[in-house]
Amino acid sequence: TKKTLVIPTYTLTYELRNLAYKCALSHRKQIDQIIITEDGGMFSNQLKDIADIYLFSKQNVGFTKNVNRGWKLSDGDFTIIANSDTELVRGGLRDMCESEHVCSPEIINHSITGFTGSYFSVPRSLQKKFGYLDERLKTFMSDMDYYERIKNYFRFESRVKITHQKSQTLKATNIDTQLELHKDDELYRKIIISEYPERINWK
């Protein structure tokens, strides 16, 4: 079973580079392929050297598109999407890559025990069935939308444990986070109304 790790990065600072490197390093022994996609930040030889594929772009396209362009390069039987500020601290990734489910691990420093867009694995069969993240949602809400599509195929894996240093990339940018969240939230509401009316009461 081939396991691919996709780490989307926006390396604006050396601290963010170091977090991404720690993420990759914590997985390296258990992963067959590491894909790192840089979304307009600095070029890093350190990240290039630890990755099997290092995709560097000077243009910032946003989190969702950056995840997808790495994901689309994966040829693994399972693809793990991991935010650059996460780190694997315990467990075998085989436990997240052994069934036809989307899986998320336990985030031990935030006590999260459900689906998280910051870290999830997807078997190739479900990628073909449900596709990728919705690129109309640039930064926020695409993970929530994805979960709504796959929730009947979701499984929480408590044997795998990670840490997540929340929103480290966003903190390094000058964007108005609340404004961007509002934009994506409003767009998501419109998408629900036009395409997923069964979600209206939920949202």
Short mmCIF file of C-alpha atoms in Angstrom, two decimals:
data_model
loop_
_atom_site.label_atom_id
_atom_site.label_comp_id
_atom_site.label_asym_id
_atom_site.label_seq_id
_atom_site.Cartn_x
_atom_site.Cartn_y
_atom_site.Cartn_z
CA THR A 1 0.00 0.00 0.00
CA LYS A 2 1.61 3.23 -1.15
CA LYS A 3 1.10 6.22 1.15
CA THR A 4 1.57 9.79 -0.11
CA LEU A 5 1.79 12.85 2.13
CA VAL A 6 0.80 16.25 0.72
CA ILE A 7 1.96 19.32 2.66
CA PRO A 8 0.69 22.66 1.34
CA THR A 9 2.99 25.51 2.41
CA TYR A 10 3.02 29.30 2.31
CA THR A 11 6.53 29.89 3.60
CA LEU A 12 6.55 33.55 4.53
CA THR A 13 8.99 33.14 7.43
CA TYR A 14 11.79 30.82 8.50
CA GLU A 15 9.59 29.72 11.40
CA LEU A 16 6.95 28.50 8.92
CA ARG A 17 9.66 26.72 6.93
CA ASN A 18 10.85 24.98 10.09
CA LEU A 19 7.33 23.89 10.99
CA ALA A 20 6.83 22.41 7.52
CA TYR A 21 10.17 20.61 7.75
CA LYS A 22 9.24 19.16 11.16
CA CYS A 23 5.95 17.99 9.68
CA ALA A 24 7.70 16.23 6.79
CA LEU A 25 10.43 14.79 9.02
CA SER A 26 7.93 13.34 11.50
CA HIS A 27 6.32 11.36 8.64
CA ARG A 28 9.31 10.49 6.48
CA LYS A 29 9.92 6.94 7.75
CA GLN A 30 6.28 5.93 7.31
CA ILE A 31 5.56 7.62 3.97
CA ASP A 32 6.43 6.43 0.47
CA GLN A 33 6.04 9.82 -1.22
CA ILE A 34 6.11 13.39 0.13
CA ILE A 35 4.73 16.21 -2.00
CA ILE A 36 5.29 19.76 -0.80
CA THR A 37 3.55 22.60 -2.66
CA GLU A 38 4.77 26.15 -2.04
CA ASP A 39 2.11 28.82 -2.56
CA GLY A 40 4.07 31.99 -3.19
CA GLY A 41 6.40 32.09 -0.22
CA MET A 42 10.16 31.56 -0.15
CA PHE A 43 11.97 28.79 -2.00
CA SER A 44 13.45 26.28 0.46
CA ASN A 45 16.25 23.84 -0.33
CA GLN A 46 15.53 22.19 3.00
CA LEU A 47 11.95 21.37 1.99
CA LYS A 48 13.01 20.48 -1.54
CA ASP A 49 15.53 17.96 -0.23
CA ILE A 50 13.12 16.15 2.09
CA ALA A 51 10.31 16.00 -0.51
CA ASP A 52 9.98 13.58 -3.39
CA ILE A 53 8.14 16.30 -5.29
CA TYR A 54 8.62 19.98 -4.45
CA LEU A 55 6.28 22.22 -6.41
CA PHE A 56 7.29 25.87 -6.11
CA SER A 57 5.09 28.70 -7.35
CA LYS A 58 5.66 32.42 -6.98
CA GLN A 59 1.95 33.05 -7.33
CA ASN A 60 -0.27 32.74 -4.27
CA VAL A 61 -3.44 30.89 -5.26
CA GLY A 62 -4.84 30.22 -1.79
CA PHE A 63 -4.99 27.22 0.50
CA THR A 64 -7.62 25.19 -1.33
CA LYS A 65 -6.02 25.29 -4.78
CA ASN A 66 -2.62 24.67 -3.25
CA VAL A 67 -3.88 21.52 -1.52
CA ASN A 68 -5.47 20.29 -4.73
CA ARG A 69 -2.44 20.76 -6.96
CA GLY A 70 -0.39 18.62 -4.62
CA TRP A 71 -3.18 16.08 -4.21
CA LYS A 72 -3.55 15.73 -7.98
CA LEU A 73 0.14 14.75 -8.23
CA SER A 74 -0.27 11.92 -5.74
CA ASP A 75 -0.11 8.39 -7.10
CA GLY A 76 -0.50 6.76 -3.70
CA ASP A 77 -3.15 4.23 -2.78
CA PHE A 78 -3.83 6.61 0.11
CA THR A 79 -3.14 10.35 0.22
CA ILE A 80 -2.71 12.17 3.52
CA ILE A 81 -3.32 15.93 3.48
CA ALA A 82 -1.42 17.58 6.34
CA ASN A 83 -1.24 21.26 7.19
CA SER A 84 2.36 22.44 7.41
CA ASP A 85 1.94 23.28 11.11
CA THR A 86 1.01 19.71 12.09
CA GLU A 87 3.36 17.04 13.39
CA LEU A 88 2.94 13.29 13.76
CA VAL A 89 3.81 12.37 17.33
CA ARG A 90 2.50 8.83 17.82
CA GLY A 91 1.06 5.88 15.95
CA GLY A 92 1.37 4.01 12.70
CA LEU A 93 -0.03 5.62 9.57
CA ARG A 94 -0.98 2.16 8.31
CA ASP A 95 -3.90 2.41 10.76
CA MET A 96 -5.24 5.38 8.77
CA CYS A 97 -4.61 3.64 5.46
CA GLU A 98 -6.20 0.23 5.78
CA SER A 99 -9.87 0.68 4.90
CA GLU A 100 -12.12 2.48 2.44
CA HIS A 101 -12.64 5.45 4.72
CA VAL A 102 -11.48 9.03 5.02
CA CYS A 103 -9.65 9.18 8.37
CA SER A 104 -8.50 11.87 10.75
CA PRO A 105 -6.28 11.29 13.82
CA GLU A 106 -6.56 12.68 17.32
CA ILE A 107 -5.14 16.20 17.74
CA ILE A 108 -3.79 15.89 21.23
CA ASN A 109 -3.07 19.55 21.98
CA HIS A 110 -6.62 20.63 21.05
CA SER A 111 -8.59 17.52 22.09
CA ILE A 112 -10.11 17.15 18.61
CA THR A 113 -11.53 13.68 17.95
CA GLY A 114 -13.42 14.06 14.68
CA PHE A 115 -12.84 15.10 11.10
CA THR A 116 -10.31 17.89 10.70
CA GLY A 117 -9.38 19.60 7.45
CA SER A 118 -5.90 20.13 8.86
CA TYR A 119 -5.12 16.40 8.61
CA PHE A 120 -6.96 13.60 6.85
CA SER A 121 -6.23 10.53 4.72
CA VAL A 122 -8.18 9.56 1.60
CA PRO A 123 -8.09 6.23 -0.27
CA ARG A 124 -7.81 6.56 -4.03
CA SER A 125 -11.25 4.97 -4.50
CA LEU A 126 -12.95 7.76 -2.52
CA GLN A 127 -10.88 10.44 -4.24
CA LYS A 128 -12.26 9.16 -7.53
CA LYS A 129 -15.79 9.09 -6.09
CA PHE A 130 -15.85 12.49 -4.36
CA GLY A 131 -13.09 14.48 -6.07
CA TYR A 132 -10.99 17.18 -4.45
CA LEU A 133 -11.66 20.30 -2.38
CA ASP A 134 -13.98 22.88 -3.93
CA GLU A 135 -11.66 25.56 -5.32
CA ARG A 136 -14.37 28.20 -5.33
CA LEU A 137 -13.71 28.39 -1.57
CA LYS A 138 -10.26 29.96 -1.44
CA THR A 139 -9.16 29.51 2.16
CA PHE A 140 -12.03 28.59 4.45
CA MET A 141 -15.05 26.25 4.38
CA SER A 142 -13.65 23.87 1.75
CA ASP A 143 -12.87 21.33 4.48
CA MET A 144 -16.40 21.60 5.86
CA ASP A 145 -17.82 21.14 2.38
CA TYR A 146 -15.59 18.11 1.81
CA TYR A 147 -16.68 16.52 5.08
CA GLU A 148 -20.34 16.92 4.11
CA ARG A 149 -19.60 14.96 0.95
CA ILE A 150 -17.69 12.12 2.60
CA LYS A 151 -19.17 11.97 6.11
CA ASN A 152 -20.78 8.55 5.56
CA TYR A 153 -17.28 7.25 4.77
CA PHE A 154 -15.47 8.92 7.65
CA ARG A 155 -13.63 7.12 10.45
CA PHE A 156 -11.77 8.62 13.42
CA GLU A 157 -8.45 6.90 14.17
CA SER A 158 -7.46 7.30 17.83
CA ARG A 159 -4.27 5.23 17.48
CA VAL A 160 -2.66 8.02 15.44
CA LYS A 161 -1.95 11.26 17.29
CA ILE A 162 -0.73 14.62 15.99
CA THR A 163 -0.20 18.15 17.22
CA HIS A 164 -1.44 21.21 15.36
CA GLN A 165 -0.10 24.73 15.84
CA LYS A 166 -3.30 26.36 14.62
CA SER A 167 -3.31 29.10 11.96
CA GLN A 168 0.43 29.78 12.01
CA THR A 169 0.46 30.68 8.31
CA LEU A 170 -2.53 33.00 8.62
CA LYS A 171 -0.86 34.80 11.51
CA ALA A 172 2.14 35.55 9.30
CA THR A 173 0.06 37.14 6.54
CA ASN A 174 -1.38 40.63 6.39
CA ILE A 175 -4.78 39.48 5.22
CA ASP A 176 -7.94 40.28 7.16
CA THR A 177 -8.76 36.75 8.33
CA GLN A 178 -12.28 37.60 9.44
CA LEU A 179 -13.04 39.26 6.12
CA GLU A 180 -11.77 36.26 4.15
CA LEU A 181 -13.73 33.91 6.38
CA HIS A 182 -16.86 35.99 5.81
CA LYS A 183 -16.38 35.91 2.03
CA ASP A 184 -15.93 32.14 1.91
CA ASP A 185 -18.81 31.59 4.33
CA GLU A 186 -21.17 33.69 2.20
CA LEU A 187 -20.06 31.88 -0.95
CA TYR A 188 -20.54 28.52 0.75
CA ARG A 189 -24.09 29.49 1.70
CA LYS A 190 -24.82 30.31 -1.95
CA ILE A 191 -23.33 26.99 -3.07
CA ILE A 192 -25.50 25.12 -0.56
CA ILE A 193 -28.68 26.87 -1.69
CA SER A 194 -28.03 26.23 -5.38
CA GLU A 195 -26.38 22.80 -5.27
CA TYR A 196 -27.02 21.11 -1.91
CA PRO A 197 -30.50 22.12 -0.70
CA GLU A 198 -30.53 19.14 1.67
CA ARG A 199 -27.87 20.95 3.74
CA ILE A 200 -29.87 24.17 4.21
CA ASN A 201 -31.31 23.32 7.63
CA TRP A 202 -27.91 22.14 8.81
CA LYS A 203 -26.19 25.38 7.75
#
